[in-house]
Amino acid sequence: MSLKVALAQINFVVGHIAANVDNIIAAAEYARDQLHADIVVFPELTITGYPAEDLLLRADFIETANNAVYEVAERVEGIAMVIGFPEQAEGVLYNSAVVLYQGVVLACYRKQALPNYGVFDEQRYFTAGHKPCVFEFNGVFMGLSICEDVWRPGIIETYKQSGAELMLTLNASPFNAEKIHQRETIIGDQVKAAALPLVYVNQVGGQDELIFDGASFVLNSHGEVVFRAAEFKEQISVVEYDGTNPLLTTCAPHYQPISSDYQALVLGIKDYVRKNGFQGALLGLSGGIDSALVLALAVDALGADKVEVVLMPSQYTQDMSNEDAVLEADALGVQYHVIPIAPAVQAFTGMLAEVFAGTTKDTTEENIQARCRGVILMAMSNKKGKLLLTTGNKSEMSVGYATLYGDMAGGFAPIKDVPKLLVYALARYRNSLAEVIPERVITRPPSAELAPDQVDADSLPPYENLDPILERYVELDQSAGDIIAAGFKREEVVRAISLVDRNEYKRRQSPPGIRITSRAFGRDRRYPITSGYRGV
Amino acid sequence: MSLKVALAQINFVVGHIAANVDNIIAAAEYARDQLHADIVVFPELTITGYPAEDLLLRADFIETANNAVYEVAERVEGIAMVIGFPEQAEGVLYNSAVVLYQGVVLACYRKQALPNYGVFDEQRYFTAGHKPCVFEFNGVFMGLSICEDVWRPGIIETYKQSGAELMLTLNASPFNAEKIHQRETIIGDQVKAAALPLVYVNQVGGQDELIFDGASFVLNSHGEVVFRAAEFKEQISVVEYDGTNPLLTTCAPHYQPISSDYQALVLGIKDYVRKNGFQGALLGLSGGIDSALVLALAVDALGADKVEVVLMPSQYTQDMSNEDAVLEADALGVQYHVIPIAPAVQAFTGMLAEVFAGTTKDTTEENIQARCRGVILMAMSNKKGKLLLTTGNKSEMSVGYATLYGDMAGGFAPIKDVPKLLVYALARYRNSLAEVIPERVITRPPSAELAPDQVDADSLPPYENLDPILERYVELDQSAGDIIAAGFKREEVVRAISLVDRNEYKRRQSPPGIRITSRAFGRDRRYPITSGYRGV
């Protein structure tokens, strides 16, 4: 007996229930009419988008979401649809999946494994279900599961014992570099152990800090990947089964270091701008590597006509920085403005002369320069309705090597979770497609150019040492002792860690950025500001 | 038989395990030597402070915390101590309470009810315990419980059945205006139903957004309060029992509207400054009610010598604003500076003339003024090591009536969770003690003074209508329909709610502030920025 299962890897807007319903209906009709599918599977919490956060605490929101399920059921016939929604029942909320066919609910499943770690807070909203859900469709017994369910040992096995012949899994699994390997390996092992084939549908798109990469896949009963959808794109695909045996189809390539990261960042910018209704984006271009990369990402995400840049030189800006910035703008064809900051810096210096009399120059004067740039950029963002992109990287964000309300100003920080060494790798990758960043921007020593002849290496360990120390401390929770024991210099470890500890207050006021590592600052790493803990 | 139980209502520093250990030991020795107590009960997670957030994910932190328990046990003899700590066992973490006596662990209890709503994320860190813990001390069978345990029906009853004669409860229960009534009423009802007397010890102090008010109490077996410790102060007290019958002692007065809120705000500022090591605080004084109140709070928290203010008039600042600001500074005896912002505003206007050519004036120009003030204040904060206090109130924060990086700049926002009408009430309360805010600051129409003859009422519904609408929408999750049905004007409801919805991005970058209502912005209300949800 033949069965065609469609995978609807769609980009939803969190909270926009009406738009999501239209999206679901269009996808179901496409799967039915163009792909001749019998059943179409959508991502987790399809109706609301994921994660809807505290919108899930609103009674009006939940009521609208529950009504929307009936609307979908009534508006599409001729294909079974598996959609996710926050199910209000018995005075509590479940993270549920429902099977709709010919206006009728065939089955409803309540997620059993509710993740409450990392970026996930599902136990804040949902009550866990306690039993599997198997339904028969087209002569096949299908089991429903949702995301975390199939990562935990036991649930797939329970389904096997309940008579399921094919698992359908709805997911909202955010991207990071290791994630796609983990998904296919861990879930593949469980599928193999239970000999129960599986369809895995992931959402795609950017939502504040999170990127969902799609890369939906189909496993046969040996746990082998027989189909994989593209990364970072919407795609509605179909897999044909002979009984429950998937016939070999196509596999899109999966995660490639650097190039996948690049695509993740492009999608993150594109979706933040689009979903929040900005007219485009703007950024300050310094001639340094960070802003050069953010410019390339922004242009690749939005098109050159939607991006503009501002050069804001000071007395400490080297000529080559200005030259390189202009070269970058020209190479990508974006409009640029040049606004020297001297008049504002001089004004503030004069205004503060009396209160600062008798004090010595310190980072205060450097911060004033950065904040004058922040005022200019925010004024342009306000006037033009364009999103200001912040250009700081993860290494800076970790150690606080950035000025609050200065270079940290902006609505979105695309490379906030990109360590400096990866910034270089992404720049080289982009240049390998077409050179848009002058070579010397990549090779010259990085500098904030806020004081004479300043370079980052004056204040920070070299990035070749700093980045791995930060990864161990921030992402892997290693102690200073562990990191020193691994061969890093004690003084560099002490310096890096104490800077990370002291700068939580800055990070708390930073704009959101795109998570691409296994632990980003933001909802992923929740530290107190007031803290007597010292990592060293 | 006589028993003396001490309640150690102490102010701990999150993460500072060594300091907390010293604090515990000093308190235990005081309870033993001065109060002649047999047993002393500390707040929840005594060793680490509460909430330690993601520090609890660090192996080094947990190891240090577990070792600290043994240190406390070894260093104090002659009194039993009940302390809280994150217990590492069987590969997971428990929120535990341990009874130490003569260097030995008498009992260890694992919290059963782990709150994961509102400001609480305990299921992110802890595994729930599953059984009561009763131990015998001085001939009395005592039961251990931790915070949320005694809010839920059933657990106290289980203890009664397990033979407990007296409940000891360790707590970290944050303040809000309704909280103390809830604690005493809800827990009192359960105590009464089980006829099991209870000792409730709460921590006191400020921790980022949270204020713990103390107000520890003792209930007899009828659920009646027979002892209550002071609010907002450290206090080590003792209650004597005849068997398990508490002998009548003293009750500090509990929550008084306005005056308790005022004390909460004072403690919040004091602890943020002290625990983060600032030299003092500074703020911009506009002549308006918000900055006048924050100044009074700061002086009451830190003393006049630790606070300084800056007046930053513009062409739109009325003379009476400057006059009143000076009166406020003089009344409280703080140093003030006057720095007119015109030079910086003119500099930016000139610098932006070319890019803004052909555009019309809008809020951009207002924001530039606010941001010039932000640059001045941050420069002074950087130079002097003083915490910049942000003066925005909750009504403004709700509707986004504030400039990001302008008047929103700062490290701490004391009245961020204080609605405008409560700002007035607090100002009047403070003046009732001694007049520090000129009467016309309270009576004149509020204005941002960023444009000619501007008043808040040009852009916003009157606060008498706005504040209750905001409370219903933000704190109570009521829908627009609910609020209109309650009698509020449709156009005002629509205006207020759409502003709340649109301004999440600003709030995300705002400094932390002190939570005093049942739902504050920050960790208490977690909304997506990118959201298609519209409350109207």
Coordinates of N, CA and C in Angstrom, one line a residue, chain B residues 92-157:
Chain B
V92 N 22.1 14.8 40.1 CA 21.2 15.9 39.9 C 21.3 16.8 41.1
L93 N 20.6 17.9 41.0 CA 20.7 19.0 42.0 C 19.3 19.1 42.8
Y94 N 19.4 19.2 44.1 CA 18.2 19.4 44.9 C 18.3 20.7 45.6
N95 N 17.1 21.3 45.8 CA 17.0 22.5 46.7 C 16.8 22.0 48.1
S96 N 17.8 21.9 48.9 CA 17.7 21.2 50.1 C 17.9 22.0 51.4
A97 N 17.4 21.4 52.5 CA 17.7 22.0 53.8 C 18.3 20.9 54.7
V98 N 19.3 21.3 55.4 CA 20.0 20.4 56.2 C 20.1 20.9 57.7
V99 N 20.0 19.9 58.6 CA 20.0 20.2 60.0 C 21.4 19.8 60.5
L100 N 22.2 20.8 61.0 CA 23.5 20.5 61.5 C 23.6 20.7 63.0
Y101 N 24.2 19.7 63.7 CA 24.3 19.8 65.2 C 25.5 19.1 65.6
Q102 N 26.4 19.8 66.3 CA 27.6 19.2 66.9 C 28.5 18.6 65.8
G103 N 28.5 19.2 64.6 CA 29.3 18.7 63.5 C 28.7 17.6 62.7
V104 N 27.5 17.2 63.0 CA 26.8 16.1 62.4 C 25.6 16.5 61.7
V105 N 25.3 15.9 60.6 CA 24.0 16.1 59.8 C 22.9 15.3 60.5
L106 N 22.0 16.0 61.1 CA 20.8 15.3 61.7 C 19.8 14.9 60.7
A107 N 19.6 15.7 59.7 CA 18.5 15.5 58.7 C 18.8 16.3 57.5
C108 N 18.3 15.8 56.4 CA 18.4 16.5 55.1 C 17.1 16.4 54.3
Y109 N 16.5 17.5 53.9 CA 15.2 17.5 53.2 C 15.4 18.1 51.8
R110 N 14.7 17.5 50.8 CA 14.7 18.0 49.5 C 13.4 18.6 49.1
K111 N 13.4 19.9 48.7 CA 12.2 20.6 48.3 C 11.4 19.9 47.3
Q112 N 10.1 19.8 47.6 CA 9.2 19.0 46.7 C 8.5 19.9 45.7
A113 N 8.1 21.1 46.1 CA 7.3 21.9 45.2 C 8.3 23.0 44.6
L114 N 8.6 22.9 43.3 CA 9.6 23.8 42.7 C 8.9 24.8 41.8
P115 N 8.8 26.0 42.2 CA 8.0 27.0 41.4 C 8.8 27.3 40.1
N116 N 8.0 27.4 39.1 CA 8.6 27.7 37.7 C 7.7 28.7 37.0
Y117 N 7.2 29.7 37.7 CA 6.3 30.7 37.1 C 6.8 32.0 37.6
G118 N 6.2 33.1 37.1 CA 6.6 34.4 37.5 C 8.1 34.7 37.4
V119 N 8.7 35.0 38.6 CA 10.1 35.3 38.6 C 10.9 34.0 38.9
F120 N 10.2 32.9 39.1 CA 10.9 31.6 39.5 C 11.2 30.7 38.3
D121 N 12.4 30.1 38.4 CA 12.8 29.1 37.4 C 13.4 27.9 38.0
E122 N 12.8 27.4 39.1 CA 13.5 26.4 39.8 C 13.6 25.0 39.1
Q123 N 12.7 24.8 38.2 CA 12.8 23.5 37.4 C 13.9 23.6 36.4
R124 N 14.4 24.7 36.1 CA 15.6 24.8 35.3 C 16.8 24.2 36.0
Y125 N 16.8 24.2 37.3 CA 18.0 23.8 38.0 C 17.8 22.5 38.9
F126 N 16.7 22.4 39.5 CA 16.5 21.4 40.5 C 15.6 20.3 40.1
T127 N 15.9 19.1 40.8 CA 15.0 18.0 40.7 C 14.1 18.0 42.0
A128 N 12.9 17.7 41.9 CA 12.0 17.7 43.1 C 12.3 16.5 44.0
G129 N 12.2 16.8 45.3 CA 12.2 15.7 46.3 C 10.8 15.1 46.3
H130 N 10.7 13.9 47.0 CA 9.4 13.3 47.0 C 8.9 12.8 48.4
K131 N 9.6 13.2 49.4 CA 9.1 12.8 50.7 C 9.4 13.8 51.8
P132 N 8.6 13.8 52.8 CA 8.8 14.7 54.0 C 10.0 14.2 54.8
C133 N 10.5 15.1 55.6 CA 11.6 14.8 56.5 C 11.3 15.3 57.9
V134 N 11.2 14.3 58.8 CA 10.9 14.7 60.2 C 12.1 14.2 61.0
F135 N 12.6 15.1 61.9 CA 13.7 14.7 62.8 C 13.3 15.1 64.2
E136 N 14.0 14.4 65.2 CA 13.7 14.7 66.6 C 14.8 15.6 67.1
F137 N 14.4 16.7 67.8 CA 15.5 17.5 68.4 C 14.9 18.0 69.7
N138 N 15.6 17.9 70.8 CA 15.1 18.3 72.1 C 13.8 17.8 72.5
G139 N 13.5 16.5 72.0 CA 12.2 15.9 72.3 C 11.1 16.3 71.5
V140 N 11.3 17.2 70.5 CA 10.2 17.6 69.6 C 10.5 17.0 68.2
F141 N 9.4 16.5 67.6 CA 9.5 16.0 66.2 C 9.3 17.2 65.2
M142 N 10.3 17.6 64.5 CA 10.2 18.8 63.6 C 10.2 18.3 62.2
G143 N 9.4 19.0 61.4 CA 9.3 18.8 59.9 C 10.0 19.9 59.2
L144 N 10.7 19.6 58.1 CA 11.4 20.6 57.3 C 10.6 20.8 56.0
S145 N 10.5 22.1 55.6 CA 9.9 22.4 54.3 C 10.5 23.7 53.8
I146 N 10.4 23.9 52.5 CA 11.1 25.0 51.8 C 10.1 25.8 51.0
C147 N 9.8 27.0 51.4 CA 9.1 28.0 50.6 C 7.8 27.4 49.9
E148 N 7.8 27.3 48.6 CA 6.6 26.9 47.9 C 5.9 25.6 48.5
D149 N 6.7 24.8 49.1 CA 6.1 23.6 49.7 C 4.8 23.9 50.6
V150 N 4.9 25.0 51.4 CA 3.8 25.2 52.3 C 2.7 26.1 51.7
W151 N 2.9 26.4 50.4 CA 1.8 27.2 49.7 C 0.9 26.2 49.0
R152 N 1.4 25.0 48.8 CA 0.5 24.0 48.1 C -0.2 23.1 49.0
P153 N -1.5 22.8 48.7 CA -2.2 22.0 49.6 C -1.6 20.6 49.7
G154 N -1.6 20.0 50.9 CA -1.2 18.6 51.0 C 0.1 18.4 51.7
I155 N 1.1 19.2 51.5 CA 2.4 18.9 52.1 C 2.4 19.0 53.6
I156 N 1.8 20.1 54.1 CA 1.7 20.2 55.6 C 0.9 19.1 56.2
E157 N -0.1 18.7 55.5 CA -1.0 17.6 56.0 C -0.1 16.3 56.1

